[in-house]
Each structure stands twice: as structure tokens, then as C-alpha cells.
mmCIF file of N, CA and C in Angstrom:
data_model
loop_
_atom_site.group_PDB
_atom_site.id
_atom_site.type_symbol
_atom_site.label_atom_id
_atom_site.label_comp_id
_atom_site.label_asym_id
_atom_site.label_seq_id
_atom_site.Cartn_x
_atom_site.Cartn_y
_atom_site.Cartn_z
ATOM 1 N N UNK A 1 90.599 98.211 74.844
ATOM 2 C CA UNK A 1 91.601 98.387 75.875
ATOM 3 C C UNK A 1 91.667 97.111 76.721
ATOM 4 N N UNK A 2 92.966 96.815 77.189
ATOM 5 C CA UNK A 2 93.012 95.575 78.083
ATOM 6 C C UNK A 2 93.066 95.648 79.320
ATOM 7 N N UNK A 3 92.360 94.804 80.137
ATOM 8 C CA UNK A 3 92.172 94.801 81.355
ATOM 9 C C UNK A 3 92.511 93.453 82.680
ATOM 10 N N UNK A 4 93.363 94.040 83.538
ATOM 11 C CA UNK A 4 93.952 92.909 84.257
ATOM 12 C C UNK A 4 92.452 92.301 84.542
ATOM 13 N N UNK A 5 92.100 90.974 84.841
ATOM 14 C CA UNK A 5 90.617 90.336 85.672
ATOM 15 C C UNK A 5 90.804 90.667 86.695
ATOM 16 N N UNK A 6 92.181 90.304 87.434
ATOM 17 C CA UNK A 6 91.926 90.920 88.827
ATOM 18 C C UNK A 6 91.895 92.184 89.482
ATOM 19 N N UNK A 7 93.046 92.432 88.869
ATOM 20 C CA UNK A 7 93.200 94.272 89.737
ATOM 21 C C UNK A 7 92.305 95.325 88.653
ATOM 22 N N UNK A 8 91.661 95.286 87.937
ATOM 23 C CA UNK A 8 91.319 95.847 86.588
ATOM 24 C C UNK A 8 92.359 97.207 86.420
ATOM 25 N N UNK A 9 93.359 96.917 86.199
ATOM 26 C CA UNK A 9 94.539 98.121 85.358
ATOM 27 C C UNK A 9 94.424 97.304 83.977
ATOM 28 N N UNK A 10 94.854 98.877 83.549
ATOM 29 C CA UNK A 10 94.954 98.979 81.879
ATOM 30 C C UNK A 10 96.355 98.607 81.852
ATOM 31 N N UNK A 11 96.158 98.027 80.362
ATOM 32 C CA UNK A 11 97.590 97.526 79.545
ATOM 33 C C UNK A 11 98.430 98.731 79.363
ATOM 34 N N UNK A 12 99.393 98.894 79.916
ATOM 35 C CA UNK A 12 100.672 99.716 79.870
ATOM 36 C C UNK A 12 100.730 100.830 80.897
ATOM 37 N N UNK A 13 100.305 100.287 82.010
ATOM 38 C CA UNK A 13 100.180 100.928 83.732
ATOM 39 C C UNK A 13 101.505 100.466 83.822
ATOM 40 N N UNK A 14 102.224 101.240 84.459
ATOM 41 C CA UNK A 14 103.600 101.379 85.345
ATOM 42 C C UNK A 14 103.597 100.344 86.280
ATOM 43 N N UNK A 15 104.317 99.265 86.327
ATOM 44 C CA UNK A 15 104.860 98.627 87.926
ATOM 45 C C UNK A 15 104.229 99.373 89.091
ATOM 46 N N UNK A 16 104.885 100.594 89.194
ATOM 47 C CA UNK A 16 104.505 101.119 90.431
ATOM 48 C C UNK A 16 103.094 101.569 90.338
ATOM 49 N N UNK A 17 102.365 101.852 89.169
ATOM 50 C CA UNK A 17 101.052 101.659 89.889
ATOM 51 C C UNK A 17 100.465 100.139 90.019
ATOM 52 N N UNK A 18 100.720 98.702 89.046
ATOM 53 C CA UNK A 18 100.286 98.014 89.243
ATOM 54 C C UNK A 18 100.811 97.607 91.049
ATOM 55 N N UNK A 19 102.055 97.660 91.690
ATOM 56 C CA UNK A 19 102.330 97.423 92.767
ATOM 57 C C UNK A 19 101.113 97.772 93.624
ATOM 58 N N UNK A 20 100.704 99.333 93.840
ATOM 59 C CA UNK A 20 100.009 100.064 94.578
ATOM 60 C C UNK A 20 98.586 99.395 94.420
ATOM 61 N N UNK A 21 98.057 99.453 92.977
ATOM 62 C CA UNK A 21 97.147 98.359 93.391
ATOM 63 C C UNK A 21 96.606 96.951 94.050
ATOM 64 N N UNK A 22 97.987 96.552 93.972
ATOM 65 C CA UNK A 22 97.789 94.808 94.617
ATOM 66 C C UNK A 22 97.670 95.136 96.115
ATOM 67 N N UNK A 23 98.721 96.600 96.323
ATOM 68 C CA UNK A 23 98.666 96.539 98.197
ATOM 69 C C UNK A 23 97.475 97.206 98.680
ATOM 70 N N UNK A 24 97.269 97.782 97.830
ATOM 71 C CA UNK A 24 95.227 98.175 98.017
ATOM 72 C C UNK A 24 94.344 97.330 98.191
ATOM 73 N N UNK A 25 94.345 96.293 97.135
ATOM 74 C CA UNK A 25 93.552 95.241 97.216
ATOM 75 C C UNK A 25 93.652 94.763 98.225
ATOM 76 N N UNK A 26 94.827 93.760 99.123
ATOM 77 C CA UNK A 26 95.170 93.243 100.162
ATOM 78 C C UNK A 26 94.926 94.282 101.467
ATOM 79 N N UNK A 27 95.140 95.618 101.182
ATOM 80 C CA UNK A 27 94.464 96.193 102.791
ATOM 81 C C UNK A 27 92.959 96.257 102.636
ATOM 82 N N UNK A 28 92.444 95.632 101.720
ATOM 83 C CA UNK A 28 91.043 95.406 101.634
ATOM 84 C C UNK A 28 90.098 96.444 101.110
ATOM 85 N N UNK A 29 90.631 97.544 100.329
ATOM 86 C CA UNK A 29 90.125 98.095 99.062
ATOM 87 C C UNK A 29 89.228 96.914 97.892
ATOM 88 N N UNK A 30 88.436 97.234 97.688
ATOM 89 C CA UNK A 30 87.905 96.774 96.537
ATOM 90 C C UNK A 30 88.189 97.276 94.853
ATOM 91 N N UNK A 31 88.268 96.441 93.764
ATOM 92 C CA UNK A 31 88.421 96.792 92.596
ATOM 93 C C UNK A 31 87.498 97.625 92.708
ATOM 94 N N UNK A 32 86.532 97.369 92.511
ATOM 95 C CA UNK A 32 85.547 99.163 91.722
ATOM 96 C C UNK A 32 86.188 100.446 92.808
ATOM 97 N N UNK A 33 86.567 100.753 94.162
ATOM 98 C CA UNK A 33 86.789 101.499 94.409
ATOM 99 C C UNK A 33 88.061 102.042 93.988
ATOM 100 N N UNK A 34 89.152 101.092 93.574
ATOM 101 C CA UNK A 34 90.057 101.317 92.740
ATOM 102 C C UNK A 34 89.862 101.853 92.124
ATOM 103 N N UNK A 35 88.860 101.683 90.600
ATOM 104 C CA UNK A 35 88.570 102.246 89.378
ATOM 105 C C UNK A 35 88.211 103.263 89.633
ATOM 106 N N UNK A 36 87.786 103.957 90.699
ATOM 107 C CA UNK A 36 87.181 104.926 90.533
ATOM 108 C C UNK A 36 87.998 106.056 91.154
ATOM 109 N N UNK A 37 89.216 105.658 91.650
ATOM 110 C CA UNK A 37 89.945 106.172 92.897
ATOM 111 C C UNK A 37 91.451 107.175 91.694
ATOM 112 N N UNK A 38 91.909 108.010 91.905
ATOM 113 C CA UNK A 38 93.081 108.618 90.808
ATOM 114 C C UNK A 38 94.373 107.860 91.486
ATOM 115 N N UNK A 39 95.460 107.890 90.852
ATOM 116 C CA UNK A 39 96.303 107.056 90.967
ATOM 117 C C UNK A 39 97.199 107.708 91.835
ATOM 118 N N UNK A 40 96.962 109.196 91.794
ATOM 119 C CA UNK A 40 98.079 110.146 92.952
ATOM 120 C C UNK A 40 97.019 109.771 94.147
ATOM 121 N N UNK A 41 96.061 109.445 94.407
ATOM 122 C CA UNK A 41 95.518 109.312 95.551
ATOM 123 C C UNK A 41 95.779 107.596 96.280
ATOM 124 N N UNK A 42 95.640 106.693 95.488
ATOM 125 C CA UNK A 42 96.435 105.578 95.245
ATOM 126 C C UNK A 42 97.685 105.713 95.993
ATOM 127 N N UNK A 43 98.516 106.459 95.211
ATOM 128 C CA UNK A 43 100.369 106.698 96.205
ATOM 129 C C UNK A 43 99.790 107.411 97.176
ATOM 130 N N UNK A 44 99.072 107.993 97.266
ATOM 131 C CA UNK A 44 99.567 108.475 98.730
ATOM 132 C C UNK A 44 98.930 107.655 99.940
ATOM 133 N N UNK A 45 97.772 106.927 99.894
ATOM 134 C CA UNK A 45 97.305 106.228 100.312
ATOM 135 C C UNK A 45 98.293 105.027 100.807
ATOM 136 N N UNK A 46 99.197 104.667 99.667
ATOM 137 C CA UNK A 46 100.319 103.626 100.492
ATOM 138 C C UNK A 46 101.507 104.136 100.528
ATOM 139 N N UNK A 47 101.996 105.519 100.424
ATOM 140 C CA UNK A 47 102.783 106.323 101.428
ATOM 141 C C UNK A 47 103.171 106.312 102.250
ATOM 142 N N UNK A 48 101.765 106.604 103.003
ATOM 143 C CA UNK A 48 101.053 107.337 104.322
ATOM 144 C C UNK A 48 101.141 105.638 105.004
ATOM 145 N N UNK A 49 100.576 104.853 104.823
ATOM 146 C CA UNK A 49 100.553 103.646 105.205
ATOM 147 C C UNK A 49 102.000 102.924 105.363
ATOM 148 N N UNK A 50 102.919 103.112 104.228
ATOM 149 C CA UNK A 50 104.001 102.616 104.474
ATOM 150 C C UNK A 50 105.149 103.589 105.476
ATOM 151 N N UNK A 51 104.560 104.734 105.480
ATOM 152 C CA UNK A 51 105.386 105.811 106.548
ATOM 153 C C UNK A 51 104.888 105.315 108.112
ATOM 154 N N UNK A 52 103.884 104.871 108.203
ATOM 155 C CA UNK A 52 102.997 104.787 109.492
ATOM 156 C C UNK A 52 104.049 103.052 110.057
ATOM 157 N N UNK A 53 104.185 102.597 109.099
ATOM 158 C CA UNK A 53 104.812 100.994 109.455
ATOM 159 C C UNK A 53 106.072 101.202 109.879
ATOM 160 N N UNK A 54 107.225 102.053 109.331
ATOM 161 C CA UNK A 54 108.519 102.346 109.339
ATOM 162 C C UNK A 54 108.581 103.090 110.813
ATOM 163 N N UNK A 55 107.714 103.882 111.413
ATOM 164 C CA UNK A 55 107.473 104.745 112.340
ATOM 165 C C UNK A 55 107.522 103.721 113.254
ATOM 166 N N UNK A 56 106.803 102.532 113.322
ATOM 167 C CA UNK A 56 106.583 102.076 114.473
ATOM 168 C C UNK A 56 107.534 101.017 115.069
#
């Protein structure tokens, strides 16, 4: 199976999850907590974050 080096997603991940990962990474998530994290928890995580920005 193939693996990004940086964000470690698998070969044939959706845009929108590779997106969600990069903005994880940058709010300062770590890859392994990524890997270990489900991908509906992922969206909602930058949801909730992107609902909180629009709000203010």
C-alpha cells in the first residue's frame, strides 16, 4: 500500500480527506495521531473549527 511521507494517507484517499489532513497537521495534530484518528472524526474536527471561524 502507498503512503504519502508526509501526511501518511493511503493511495486513493479522497481530496477531501487528504484536505482535512493537511489542516490537521497545521493546527498542530501530529501524523501518528492522525493514523490513529477515523476520518468522520477528522471532518468533524474541521467542521467544528471551520464553523467556530465563520461565527466570529
Amino acid at each position: 500500500m502507498l503512503r504519502c511521507t508526509f501526511c501518511g494517507m493511503r493511495a486513493g484517499s479522497s481530496l477531501l480527506q487528504l484536505g482535512d489532513r493537511l489542516w490537521l497537521l497545521q493546527a498542530g495534530f501530529t501524523s501518528r495521531q492522525l493514523e490513529r484518528m477515523s476520518w468522520a472524526r477528522m471532518r468533524r474536527l474541521v467542521a467544528e473549527a471551520e464553523s467556530g471561524m465563520t461565527a466570529r
